[in-house]
mmCIF file of C-alpha atoms in Angstrom:
data_model
loop_
_atom_site.group_PDB
_atom_site.id
_atom_site.type_symbol
_atom_site.label_atom_id
_atom_site.label_comp_id
_atom_site.label_asym_id
_atom_site.label_seq_id
_atom_site.Cartn_x
_atom_site.Cartn_y
_atom_site.Cartn_z
ATOM 1 C CA MET R 1 0.032 -0.216 0.065
ATOM 2 C CA THR R 2 1.152 3.735 -1.241
ATOM 3 C CA ARG R 3 0.525 6.464 1.038
ATOM 4 C CA ILE R 4 -0.715 8.970 -1.430
ATOM 5 C CA GLY R 5 -1.482 12.738 -1.130
ATOM 6 C CA LEU R 6 -3.628 14.122 -3.831
ATOM 7 C CA ILE R 7 -3.124 18.152 -3.856
ATOM 8 C CA THR R 8 -6.128 19.816 -6.059
ATOM 9 C CA GLN R 9 -7.859 22.701 -5.831
ATOM 10 C CA TRP R 10 -11.220 21.293 -7.022
ATOM 11 C CA TYR R 11 -12.897 18.189 -5.392
ATOM 12 C CA ASP R 12 -16.151 16.729 -4.799
ATOM 13 C CA PRO R 13 -18.824 17.843 -4.736
ATOM 14 C CA GLU R 14 -17.708 20.670 -7.184
ATOM 15 C CA SER R 15 -19.103 19.596 -10.667
ATOM 16 C CA GLY R 16 -17.965 19.625 -14.389
ATOM 17 C CA SER R 17 -14.253 19.361 -14.737
ATOM 18 C CA ALA R 18 -13.693 19.570 -11.079
ATOM 19 C CA GLN R 19 -14.862 15.989 -10.658
ATOM 20 C CA THR R 20 -11.822 14.483 -12.127
ATOM 21 C CA PRO R 21 -9.639 14.373 -8.917
ATOM 22 C CA GLY R 22 -12.733 12.466 -6.955
ATOM 23 C CA VAL R 23 -12.296 9.856 -9.827
ATOM 24 C CA ILE R 24 -8.619 9.502 -9.474
ATOM 25 C CA ALA R 25 -8.732 9.266 -5.743
ATOM 26 C CA ARG R 26 -11.733 6.607 -5.553
ATOM 27 C CA HIS R 27 -9.425 4.702 -7.999
ATOM 28 C CA MET R 28 -6.366 4.812 -5.962
ATOM 29 C CA ARG R 29 -8.505 3.829 -3.009
ATOM 30 C CA LYS R 30 -9.899 1.151 -4.692
ATOM 31 C CA ARG R 31 -6.405 0.061 -5.690
ATOM 32 C CA GLY R 32 -5.535 -0.521 -1.998
ATOM 33 C CA HIS R 33 -3.617 2.841 -1.653
ATOM 34 C CA SER R 34 -4.136 5.299 1.110
ATOM 35 C CA VAL R 35 -5.399 8.643 0.025
ATOM 36 C CA SER R 36 -5.226 11.992 1.499
ATOM 37 C CA VAL R 37 -6.462 14.947 -0.560
ATOM 38 C CA LEU R 38 -5.448 18.258 0.119
ATOM 39 C CA THR R 39 -8.070 20.580 -1.185
ATOM 40 C CA GLY R 40 -10.043 23.868 -0.947
ATOM 41 C CA PHE R 41 -13.716 24.841 -0.115
ATOM 42 C CA PRO R 42 -16.248 23.912 -2.810
ATOM 43 C CA ASN R 43 -16.644 26.938 -4.969
ATOM 44 C CA TYR R 44 -16.413 25.975 -8.581
ATOM 45 C CA PRO R 45 -17.851 27.017 -11.328
ATOM 46 C CA ALA R 46 -19.828 29.665 -10.181
ATOM 47 C CA GLY R 47 -17.246 31.107 -7.612
ATOM 48 C CA LYS R 48 -19.785 30.475 -4.513
ATOM 49 C CA LEU R 49 -19.537 28.530 -1.627
ATOM 50 C CA TYR R 50 -21.858 25.181 -1.780
ATOM 51 C CA PRO R 51 -24.539 24.858 0.723
ATOM 52 C CA GLY R 52 -23.323 23.512 3.818
ATOM 53 C CA TYR R 53 -19.942 24.914 3.548
ATOM 54 C CA ARG R 54 -18.390 27.882 5.308
ATOM 55 C CA LEU R 55 -14.810 29.215 4.942
ATOM 56 C CA ARG R 56 -12.738 28.105 7.773
ATOM 57 C CA TRP R 57 -8.840 27.938 8.585
ATOM 58 C CA TYR R 58 -9.148 24.078 8.338
ATOM 59 C CA SER R 59 -11.741 21.566 7.900
ATOM 60 C CA ARG R 60 -11.831 17.611 7.471
ATOM 61 C CA GLU R 61 -14.202 15.292 6.022
ATOM 62 C CA ASP R 62 -14.282 11.606 4.708
ATOM 63 C CA ARG R 63 -15.605 10.547 1.403
ATOM 64 C CA ASP R 64 -15.821 7.132 0.015
ATOM 65 C CA GLY R 65 -13.067 6.093 2.415
ATOM 66 C CA VAL R 66 -10.854 9.245 1.448
ATOM 67 C CA ALA R 67 -9.604 11.710 3.900
ATOM 68 C CA VAL R 68 -10.500 15.080 2.379
ATOM 69 C CA HIS R 69 -8.479 18.231 4.313
ATOM 70 C CA ARG R 70 -9.981 21.539 3.086
ATOM 71 C CA ALA R 71 -7.644 24.484 3.039
ATOM 72 C CA PRO R 72 -8.915 28.327 2.906
ATOM 73 C CA LEU R 73 -9.105 30.142 -0.253
ATOM 74 C CA TRP R 74 -10.988 33.073 -1.866
ATOM 75 C CA PRO R 75 -13.833 31.786 -3.557
ATOM 76 C CA ASP R 76 -14.063 33.310 -6.726
ATOM 77 C CA HIS R 77 -14.263 32.321 -10.335
ATOM 78 C CA ALA R 78 -14.842 35.671 -12.065
ATOM 79 C CA PRO R 79 -13.434 36.472 -15.581
ATOM 80 C CA SER R 80 -10.905 38.968 -13.947
ATOM 81 C CA ALA R 81 -7.308 38.517 -13.735
ATOM 82 C CA GLY R 82 -6.900 39.930 -10.301
ATOM 83 C CA ARG R 83 -9.640 38.165 -8.987
ATOM 84 C CA ARG R 84 -8.800 34.778 -10.374
ATOM 85 C CA ALA R 85 -5.273 35.235 -9.340
ATOM 86 C CA LEU R 86 -6.589 35.826 -5.707
ATOM 87 C CA ASN R 87 -8.506 32.471 -5.952
ATOM 88 C CA TYR R 88 -5.216 30.585 -7.151
ATOM 89 C CA LEU R 89 -2.975 32.188 -4.797
ATOM 90 C CA SER R 90 -4.833 32.065 -1.522
ATOM 91 C CA PHE R 91 -5.284 28.266 -2.316
ATOM 92 C CA ALA R 92 -1.603 28.020 -2.806
ATOM 93 C CA VAL R 93 -0.879 29.576 0.468
ATOM 94 C CA GLY R 94 -3.579 27.762 2.536
ATOM 95 C CA ALA R 95 -2.936 24.703 1.361
ATOM 96 C CA THR R 96 0.610 24.930 1.680
ATOM 97 C CA ILE R 97 0.219 25.688 5.363
ATOM 98 C CA VAL R 98 -2.496 23.012 5.903
ATOM 99 C CA GLY R 99 -0.270 20.531 3.826
ATOM 100 C CA MET R 100 2.561 21.282 6.213
ATOM 101 C CA ARG R 101 0.495 19.450 8.898
ATOM 102 C CA VAL R 102 -1.309 16.775 6.929
ATOM 103 C CA LEU R 103 0.735 15.503 4.256
ATOM 104 C CA ARG R 104 3.902 15.299 6.118
ATOM 105 C CA ASP R 105 3.653 11.246 6.267
ATOM 106 C CA VAL R 106 2.255 10.505 2.768
ATOM 107 C CA GLN R 107 5.029 8.792 0.605
ATOM 108 C CA VAL R 108 4.313 10.572 -3.084
ATOM 109 C CA ASN R 109 2.166 13.680 -3.947
ATOM 110 C CA LEU R 110 -0.053 13.753 -7.073
ATOM 111 C CA VAL R 111 -0.549 17.338 -8.124
ATOM 112 C CA TYR R 112 -3.755 17.877 -10.176
ATOM 113 C CA SER R 113 -2.113 21.081 -12.206
ATOM 114 C CA SER R 114 -5.198 23.094 -13.200
ATOM 115 C CA PRO R 115 -4.009 25.755 -12.127
ATOM 116 C CA ILE R 116 -0.198 25.394 -11.723
ATOM 117 C CA THR R 117 -0.103 27.243 -8.481
ATOM 118 C CA ALA R 118 -1.441 23.988 -6.936
ATOM 119 C CA ALA R 119 2.067 22.521 -7.251
ATOM 120 C CA VAL R 120 3.070 25.080 -4.592
ATOM 121 C CA PRO R 121 2.430 22.611 -1.279
ATOM 122 C CA ALA R 122 4.251 20.102 -3.315
ATOM 123 C CA LEU R 123 7.464 22.085 -3.631
ATOM 124 C CA VAL R 124 7.531 23.058 -0.201
ATOM 125 C CA LEU R 125 6.826 19.407 0.979
ATOM 126 C CA ARG R 126 9.694 18.282 -1.294
ATOM 127 C CA ALA R 127 11.925 20.804 -0.077
ATOM 128 C CA ILE R 128 11.541 20.033 3.648
ATOM 129 C CA ALA R 129 10.345 16.585 4.058
ATOM 130 C CA ARG R 130 11.758 14.829 0.715
ATOM 131 C CA ILE R 131 8.513 13.754 -0.432
ATOM 132 C CA PRO R 132 8.543 13.482 -4.245
ATOM 133 C CA PHE R 133 5.521 14.410 -6.424
ATOM 134 C CA VAL R 134 4.179 13.381 -9.756
ATOM 135 C CA LEU R 135 2.480 16.389 -11.936
ATOM 136 C CA GLN R 136 -0.699 15.578 -13.582
ATOM 137 C CA VAL R 137 -1.009 18.545 -16.229
ATOM 138 C CA GLN R 138 -4.708 19.172 -17.160
ATOM 139 C CA ASP R 139 -4.286 22.631 -18.506
ATOM 140 C CA MET R 140 -1.041 24.062 -20.045
ATOM 141 C CA TRP R 141 0.196 27.130 -18.510
ATOM 142 C CA PRO R 142 0.853 29.889 -18.759
ATOM 143 C CA GLN R 143 -0.499 29.389 -22.181
ATOM 144 C CA THR R 144 -4.471 28.744 -20.864
ATOM 145 C CA VAL R 145 -3.960 32.259 -18.960
ATOM 146 C CA MET R 146 -2.389 34.124 -21.601
ATOM 147 C CA GLU R 147 -4.878 32.893 -24.415
ATOM 148 C CA SER R 148 -7.999 33.540 -21.896
ATOM 149 C CA GLY R 149 -7.413 37.281 -22.564
ATOM 150 C CA PHE R 150 -7.259 37.998 -19.026
ATOM 151 C CA LEU R 151 -4.369 39.874 -19.412
ATOM 152 C CA ALA R 152 -4.643 41.568 -22.372
ATOM 153 C CA GLY R 153 -1.825 44.390 -23.071
ATOM 154 C CA ARG R 154 -0.238 43.542 -19.691
ATOM 155 C CA GLY R 155 0.667 40.107 -19.746
ATOM 156 C CA ALA R 156 4.488 39.956 -20.958
ATOM 157 C CA VAL R 157 6.168 40.104 -17.758
ATOM 158 C CA VAL R 158 3.289 37.816 -16.042
ATOM 159 C CA GLU R 159 3.811 35.409 -18.868
ATOM 160 C CA ARG R 160 7.904 35.263 -18.566
ATOM 161 C CA GLY R 161 7.388 34.516 -14.944
ATOM 162 C CA LEU R 162 4.293 32.012 -15.007
ATOM 163 C CA GLN R 163 6.664 30.000 -17.776
ATOM 164 C CA ARG R 164 9.833 30.260 -15.643
ATOM 165 C CA PHE R 165 7.662 28.892 -12.729
ATOM 166 C CA CYS R 166 6.132 26.037 -14.589
ATOM 167 C CA ASP R 167 9.683 25.062 -15.902
ATOM 168 C CA TYR R 168 10.856 24.972 -12.306
ATOM 169 C CA VAL R 169 7.779 22.734 -11.531
ATOM 170 C CA TYR R 170 8.389 20.418 -14.354
ATOM 171 C CA ARG R 171 11.901 20.117 -13.391
ATOM 172 C CA ARG R 172 11.586 18.929 -9.954
ATOM 173 C CA ALA R 173 8.273 16.766 -10.352
ATOM 174 C CA ARG R 174 9.616 13.143 -10.654
ATOM 175 C CA SER R 175 7.515 12.400 -13.690
ATOM 176 C CA ILE R 176 4.755 14.358 -15.398
ATOM 177 C CA ALA R 177 1.472 13.153 -16.640
ATOM 178 C CA VAL R 178 -0.386 14.347 -19.730
ATOM 179 C CA THR R 179 -3.865 13.917 -21.032
ATOM 180 C CA SER R 180 -2.626 14.140 -24.876
ATOM 181 C CA PRO R 181 0.232 13.619 -27.097
ATOM 182 C CA GLY R 182 0.122 17.594 -27.821
ATOM 183 C CA MET R 183 0.687 18.424 -24.340
ATOM 184 C CA LYS R 184 3.456 16.088 -24.573
ATOM 185 C CA ASP R 185 5.098 17.998 -27.489
ATOM 186 C CA LEU R 186 4.736 20.941 -25.788
ATOM 187 C CA ILE R 187 6.505 20.267 -22.398
ATOM 188 C CA THR R 188 9.292 18.435 -23.927
ATOM 189 C CA SER R 189 9.701 21.580 -26.008
ATOM 190 C CA ARG R 190 10.867 23.440 -23.152
ATOM 191 C CA GLY R 191 14.142 21.030 -22.599
ATOM 192 C CA ILE R 192 12.230 18.509 -20.197
ATOM 193 C CA PRO R 193 13.435 14.858 -20.955
ATOM 194 C CA PRO R 194 10.874 13.043 -23.272
ATOM 195 C CA GLU R 195 10.903 9.806 -20.845
ATOM 196 C CA LYS R 196 9.766 11.944 -18.011
ATOM 197 C CA VAL R 197 6.591 12.992 -19.645
ATOM 198 C CA LEU R 198 4.035 10.311 -19.983
ATOM 199 C CA VAL R 199 0.584 10.472 -21.735
ATOM 200 C CA VAL R 200 -2.111 9.234 -19.342
ATOM 201 C CA PRO R 201 -5.775 10.273 -20.589
ATOM 202 C CA ASN R 202 -8.116 10.972 -18.145
ATOM 203 C CA TRP R 203 -11.321 8.715 -17.749
ATOM 204 C CA SER R 204 -14.897 9.428 -16.630
ATOM 205 C CA ASP R 205 -16.553 8.084 -13.253
ATOM 206 C CA GLU R 206 -17.894 5.044 -14.705
ATOM 207 C CA ARG R 207 -20.419 4.602 -12.023
ATOM 208 C CA SER R 208 -22.098 7.420 -13.586
ATOM 209 C CA PHE R 209 -21.447 7.675 -17.204
ATOM 210 C CA TYR R 210 -22.615 4.622 -18.919
ATOM 211 C CA PRO R 211 -25.291 3.816 -21.744
ATOM 212 C CA VAL R 212 -28.835 3.923 -20.836
ATOM 213 C CA GLU R 213 -31.935 4.385 -22.682
ATOM 214 C CA PRO R 214 -33.828 7.744 -22.281
ATOM 215 C CA ASP R 215 -36.025 8.146 -19.300
ATOM 216 C CA ALA R 216 -39.388 9.428 -20.622
ATOM 217 C CA ALA R 217 -40.532 10.712 -17.209
ATOM 218 C CA LEU R 218 -36.830 12.685 -16.862
ATOM 219 C CA LYS R 219 -37.511 13.967 -20.102
ATOM 220 C CA ASP R 220 -40.709 15.592 -19.020
ATOM 221 C CA HIS R 221 -39.581 16.574 -15.913
ATOM 222 C CA LEU R 222 -36.898 18.709 -17.507
ATOM 223 C CA GLY R 223 -39.319 19.996 -20.176
ATOM 224 C CA LEU R 224 -37.617 18.633 -23.149
ATOM 225 C CA GLU R 225 -40.435 18.717 -25.378
ATOM 226 C CA ARG R 226 -39.163 18.716 -28.945
ATOM 227 C CA PRO R 227 -38.252 15.613 -30.775
ATOM 228 C CA PHE R 228 -34.531 16.294 -31.295
ATOM 229 C CA THR R 229 -32.645 17.689 -28.513
ATOM 230 C CA VAL R 230 -28.665 19.141 -28.959
ATOM 231 C CA MET R 231 -27.462 18.970 -25.310
ATOM 232 C CA TYR R 232 -24.434 20.519 -23.550
ATOM 233 C CA ALA R 233 -23.856 19.364 -20.289
ATOM 234 C CA GLY R 234 -20.653 20.934 -18.247
ATOM 235 C CA ASN R 235 -19.112 24.203 -17.094
ATOM 236 C CA VAL R 236 -20.708 26.979 -18.918
ATOM 237 C CA GLY R 237 -17.524 29.080 -19.154
ATOM 238 C CA ASP R 238 -15.768 31.311 -20.982
ATOM 239 C CA LEU R 239 -13.331 28.823 -22.832
ATOM 240 C CA GLN R 240 -16.363 26.613 -23.979
ATOM 241 C CA ALA R 241 -17.636 29.071 -26.524
ATOM 242 C CA LEU R 242 -21.376 28.289 -26.452
ATOM 243 C CA ASP R 243 -22.200 32.164 -27.976
ATOM 244 C CA ALA R 244 -22.090 29.788 -31.050
ATOM 245 C CA LEU R 245 -24.353 27.454 -30.106
ATOM 246 C CA ILE R 246 -26.733 30.011 -29.132
ATOM 247 C CA ASP R 247 -26.219 31.892 -32.645
ATOM 248 C CA ALA R 248 -26.830 28.246 -34.196
ATOM 249 C CA ALA R 249 -30.189 28.020 -31.994
ATOM 250 C CA ALA R 250 -31.211 31.535 -33.324
ATOM 251 C CA VAL R 251 -30.748 30.423 -36.799
ATOM 252 C CA LEU R 252 -32.981 27.317 -36.473
ATOM 253 C CA LYS R 253 -35.428 29.039 -34.161
ATOM 254 C CA GLU R 254 -38.344 28.142 -36.680
ATOM 255 C CA ARG R 255 -37.378 24.668 -36.411
ATOM 256 C CA THR R 256 -39.963 23.371 -34.259
ATOM 257 C CA ASP R 257 -38.400 19.950 -34.285
ATOM 258 C CA ILE R 258 -35.046 20.798 -32.744
ATOM 259 C CA GLY R 259 -34.300 22.263 -29.377
ATOM 260 C CA PHE R 260 -31.319 23.067 -27.300
ATOM 261 C CA ALA R 261 -30.630 22.317 -23.739
ATOM 262 C CA ILE R 262 -27.891 23.730 -21.689
ATOM 263 C CA VAL R 263 -27.278 21.665 -18.093
ATOM 264 C CA GLY R 264 -24.523 23.254 -16.025
ATOM 265 C CA ASP R 265 -23.400 26.667 -14.316
ATOM 266 C CA GLY R 266 -20.389 28.600 -14.669
ATOM 267 C CA VAL R 267 -19.657 32.110 -15.206
ATOM 268 C CA GLN R 268 -21.199 32.769 -18.720
ATOM 269 C CA ARG R 269 -24.448 31.292 -17.676
ATOM 270 C CA ALA R 270 -26.170 34.639 -16.678
ATOM 271 C CA LYS R 271 -25.058 36.346 -19.912
ATOM 272 C CA LEU R 272 -25.968 33.519 -22.251
ATOM 273 C CA GLU R 273 -29.443 33.382 -20.472
ATOM 274 C CA HIS R 274 -30.002 37.298 -20.959
ATOM 275 C CA GLU R 275 -29.069 36.872 -24.706
ATOM 276 C CA VAL R 276 -31.763 34.009 -24.793
ATOM 277 C CA SER R 277 -34.161 35.931 -23.255
ATOM 278 C CA GLU R 278 -33.263 39.230 -25.496
ATOM 279 C CA ARG R 279 -33.665 37.256 -28.601
ATOM 280 C CA ALA R 280 -36.846 35.465 -27.543
ATOM 281 C CA LEU R 281 -35.418 31.744 -28.193
ATOM 282 C CA LYS R 282 -38.088 29.605 -27.258
ATOM 283 C CA ASN R 283 -35.742 26.804 -28.339
ATOM 284 C CA VAL R 284 -33.183 27.076 -25.846
ATOM 285 C CA SER R 285 -33.533 25.834 -21.816
ATOM 286 C CA PHE R 286 -31.152 26.058 -19.332
ATOM 287 C CA HIS R 287 -31.148 23.545 -16.226
ATOM 288 C CA GLU R 288 -29.223 23.461 -13.086
ATOM 289 C CA PRO R 289 -25.981 20.897 -12.849
ATOM 290 C CA GLN R 290 -27.230 17.540 -11.860
ATOM 291 C CA PRO R 291 -25.869 14.957 -9.695
ATOM 292 C CA PHE R 292 -23.339 12.401 -11.001
ATOM 293 C CA SER R 293 -26.227 9.815 -9.977
ATOM 294 C CA ARG R 294 -28.342 11.049 -12.561
ATOM 295 C CA MET R 295 -25.616 11.816 -15.603
ATOM 296 C CA ALA R 296 -26.071 9.056 -17.399
ATOM 297 C CA ALA R 297 -29.889 9.638 -17.647
ATOM 298 C CA VAL R 298 -29.662 13.265 -18.234
ATOM 299 C CA LEU R 299 -26.946 12.244 -21.303
ATOM 300 C CA ALA R 300 -29.210 10.190 -22.542
ATOM 301 C CA LEU R 301 -31.976 12.730 -23.332
ATOM 302 C CA GLY R 302 -29.683 14.420 -25.697
ATOM 303 C CA ASP R 303 -30.132 13.268 -29.117
ATOM 304 C CA VAL R 304 -26.507 14.450 -29.773
ATOM 305 C CA GLN R 305 -24.118 15.785 -26.950
ATOM 306 C CA PHE R 306 -22.327 19.224 -28.025
ATOM 307 C CA VAL R 307 -18.709 19.344 -26.994
ATOM 308 C CA SER R 308 -16.798 22.721 -27.863
ATOM 309 C CA LEU R 309 -13.351 24.975 -27.012
ATOM 310 C CA LYS R 310 -12.764 28.581 -28.456
ATOM 311 C CA ASP R 311 -10.779 28.536 -31.328
ATOM 312 C CA MET R 312 -7.241 28.971 -29.942
ATOM 313 C CA PRO R 313 -3.896 27.045 -31.039
ATOM 314 C CA LEU R 314 -3.611 26.061 -27.144
ATOM 315 C CA PHE R 315 -6.670 23.900 -27.125
ATOM 316 C CA ARG R 316 -5.831 21.970 -29.790
ATOM 317 C CA THR R 317 -3.573 20.055 -27.401
ATOM 318 C CA THR R 318 -6.744 19.797 -24.995
ATOM 319 C CA VAL R 319 -8.853 17.035 -24.601
ATOM 320 C CA PRO R 320 -11.877 18.260 -22.253
ATOM 321 C CA SER R 321 -12.842 15.533 -19.932
ATOM 322 C CA LYS R 322 -16.327 16.062 -20.885
ATOM 323 C CA LEU R 323 -15.292 14.158 -23.597
ATOM 324 C CA GLN R 324 -14.617 11.057 -22.360
ATOM 325 C CA ALA R 325 -17.717 11.224 -20.246
ATOM 326 C CA THR R 326 -19.816 11.503 -23.369
ATOM 327 C CA LEU R 327 -17.904 8.701 -25.175
ATOM 328 C CA ALA R 328 -18.658 6.511 -21.978
ATOM 329 C CA ALA R 329 -22.128 7.270 -21.992
ATOM 330 C CA GLY R 330 -22.374 6.161 -25.446
ATOM 331 C CA ARG R 331 -24.113 9.590 -26.983
ATOM 332 C CA PRO R 332 -23.440 11.126 -30.466
ATOM 333 C CA ILE R 333 -21.016 14.045 -30.405
ATOM 334 C CA LEU R 334 -20.950 17.145 -32.015
ATOM 335 C CA GLY R 335 -17.507 18.762 -31.692
ATOM 336 C CA ALA R 336 -16.778 22.240 -32.379
ATOM 337 C CA LEU R 337 -13.100 21.933 -31.872
ATOM 338 C CA ARG R 338 -9.892 20.896 -33.659
ATOM 339 C CA GLY R 339 -6.272 19.086 -32.545
ATOM 340 C CA ASP R 340 -6.224 15.956 -30.430
ATOM 341 C CA ALA R 341 -10.034 16.254 -29.564
ATOM 342 C CA GLU R 342 -10.886 16.180 -32.909
ATOM 343 C CA GLU R 343 -8.737 13.244 -33.733
ATOM 344 C CA ILE R 344 -10.279 11.052 -30.875
ATOM 345 C CA ILE R 345 -14.102 11.603 -32.241
ATOM 346 C CA THR R 346 -12.828 10.772 -35.698
ATOM 347 C CA ALA R 347 -11.142 7.802 -34.792
ATOM 348 C CA ALA R 348 -14.175 6.806 -32.432
ATOM 349 C CA GLN R 349 -16.520 7.400 -35.461
ATOM 350 C CA ALA R 350 -18.630 9.038 -32.701
ATOM 351 C CA GLY R 351 -19.886 11.841 -34.419
ATOM 352 C CA VAL R 352 -19.100 14.751 -36.444
ATOM 353 C CA VAL R 353 -16.311 17.765 -36.143
ATOM 354 C CA VAL R 354 -16.854 21.369 -37.102
ATOM 355 C CA GLU R 355 -14.729 24.392 -36.715
ATOM 356 C CA PRO R 356 -14.659 25.939 -33.309
ATOM 357 C CA GLU R 357 -16.937 29.008 -32.900
ATOM 358 C CA SER R 358 -18.513 28.283 -36.732
ATOM 359 C CA VAL R 359 -22.205 29.044 -36.502
ATOM 360 C CA GLN R 360 -22.912 28.003 -39.994
ATOM 361 C CA GLY R 361 -20.603 24.941 -39.318
ATOM 362 C CA ILE R 362 -22.877 23.925 -36.186
ATOM 363 C CA VAL R 363 -26.105 24.498 -38.282
ATOM 364 C CA ASN R 364 -25.412 22.501 -40.730
ATOM 365 C CA ALA R 365 -24.138 19.606 -38.859
ATOM 366 C CA ILE R 366 -27.083 19.843 -36.667
ATOM 367 C CA LEU R 367 -29.319 19.569 -39.738
ATOM 368 C CA SER R 368 -27.088 16.490 -41.103
ATOM 369 C CA LEU R 369 -27.708 14.664 -37.797
ATOM 370 C CA ARG R 370 -31.298 15.433 -37.449
ATOM 371 C CA ASP R 371 -31.812 13.687 -40.890
ATOM 372 C CA LEU R 372 -29.961 10.637 -39.839
ATOM 373 C CA PRO R 373 -32.335 7.347 -39.050
ATOM 374 C CA ALA R 374 -32.302 6.996 -35.214
ATOM 375 C CA GLU R 375 -30.201 3.580 -35.651
ATOM 376 C CA GLU R 376 -27.313 5.497 -37.371
ATOM 377 C CA LEU R 377 -27.135 7.980 -34.319
ATOM 378 C CA ALA R 378 -27.282 5.058 -32.017
ATOM 379 C CA ALA R 379 -24.592 3.223 -33.893
ATOM 380 C CA MET R 380 -22.620 6.235 -33.189
ATOM 381 C CA GLY R 381 -23.322 6.320 -29.854
ATOM 382 C CA ARG R 382 -22.100 2.383 -29.382
ATOM 383 C CA ARG R 383 -18.761 3.029 -31.495
ATOM 384 C CA GLY R 384 -17.908 5.774 -29.170
ATOM 385 C CA ALA R 385 -18.787 3.744 -25.946
ATOM 386 C CA ALA R 386 -16.513 0.764 -27.497
ATOM 387 C CA TYR R 387 -13.682 3.583 -28.191
ATOM 388 C CA TYR R 388 -14.007 4.695 -24.472
ATOM 389 C CA ARG R 389 -13.551 1.236 -23.365
ATOM 390 C CA SER R 390 -10.482 0.296 -25.482
ATOM 391 C CA THR R 391 -8.546 3.746 -24.923
ATOM 392 C CA PHE R 392 -9.496 5.501 -21.882
ATOM 393 C CA SER R 393 -11.247 3.072 -19.254
ATOM 394 C CA GLU R 394 -10.431 3.269 -15.646
ATOM 395 C CA SER R 395 -8.486 0.134 -15.740
ATOM 396 C CA ALA R 396 -5.882 1.126 -18.499
ATOM 397 C CA SER R 397 -5.621 4.949 -17.512
ATOM 398 C CA GLY R 398 -5.820 4.530 -13.774
ATOM 399 C CA SER R 399 -3.398 1.542 -13.949
ATOM 400 C CA ARG R 400 -0.884 3.951 -15.704
ATOM 401 C CA LEU R 401 -1.194 6.794 -13.333
ATOM 402 C CA SER R 402 -0.899 4.487 -10.410
ATOM 403 C CA ARG R 403 2.247 2.855 -11.661
ATOM 404 C CA LEU R 404 3.751 6.526 -11.944
ATOM 405 C CA LEU R 405 3.120 6.981 -8.248
ATOM 406 C CA GLU R 406 4.426 3.721 -7.283
ATOM 407 C CA ASP R 407 7.815 4.083 -9.248
ATOM 408 C CA ALA R 408 8.247 7.633 -7.720
ATOM 409 C CA VAL R 409 8.199 5.855 -4.297
ATOM 410 C CA VAL R 410 10.677 3.032 -5.257
ATOM 411 C CA GLN R 411 13.023 5.705 -7.132
ATOM 412 C CA LYS R 412 13.065 7.966 -3.843
ATOM 413 C CA ASP R 413 14.082 4.645 -1.506
ATOM 414 C CA LEU R 414 16.628 3.656 -4.245
ATOM 415 C CA GLN R 415 18.454 7.118 -3.506
#
């Protein structure tokens, strides 16, 4: 049994991509490892504390046999550089203080690197207690920050500083796990040895994402009345480029057979709801984030699942975690993205892909998918589920990540 510390700013009960650390922790626990999670108080994606939580200097809870230690942070997810930086840095400081007390006895730390500042506690524990760490890169920094537009016109100094910090973290990590081949290329281009960087794709929570038949009662409960539903389920944020989906809905507003459902929350939801209201789009509905236990049934109500990212070079190396979840659930996909994620959808033969943020491309794809026989749509979903099982399953990816952590402990003991 290996004693593992998982350092992550995001953790259950947070939704969307923030659920990935919980999936990892439960897998490691299932493999017989002892897992201690160091995280913040839940506030993602809306930047507001979840019900039942209040900010304190320290809190502990147990989830699924995992000890969860919560450190203080400034809860915020606003599209403001200063406020977002305060959120990230406050967790780095709070988690370092708490981590010195609760992670001193672990054998290895796994850093869920989104944001990169989550590595600060691991760096301190490495320096003081000689605890090695494995870095799991979910988003490339500083590229994610720079291309988000937060620092427009004033980011050159920040970019240089973040890049130096990232390089420092890369060099001190025992190994680096990335979620796509493109990420490996970017990191090795910084002078990091290729053998230190391994591709370990995310896997989905297989207790919650699996193929099921549509539930008519749930469909009525959510008010999805139209025969064909294009669904987006996940974080409603800046980088998902959902404005293009709303514009596509406006183009198709006279099609009474096609509806659009957005399930989730995030910093852009209020803006999109206002836009839908202003344009009187009766074919678009918004729904609150759903519990994981219901997600398979919710996704089954979308005839097509929409997966998108902004049209930025960086995102050609990004594979959003909702892609694996959608494949695992066996749902047809309309992807508005390029790069590694496009290649996955194409290889799986699980849907169609159009240019990111292309309204006309999205409209044309929706119309072509609507015209397909139901059996062909179902076949796309089955192919996607089969591809997930062979390429992204928990048994495959989880085993790879576990070996990296075990090897880090062995290498330290040999020194």
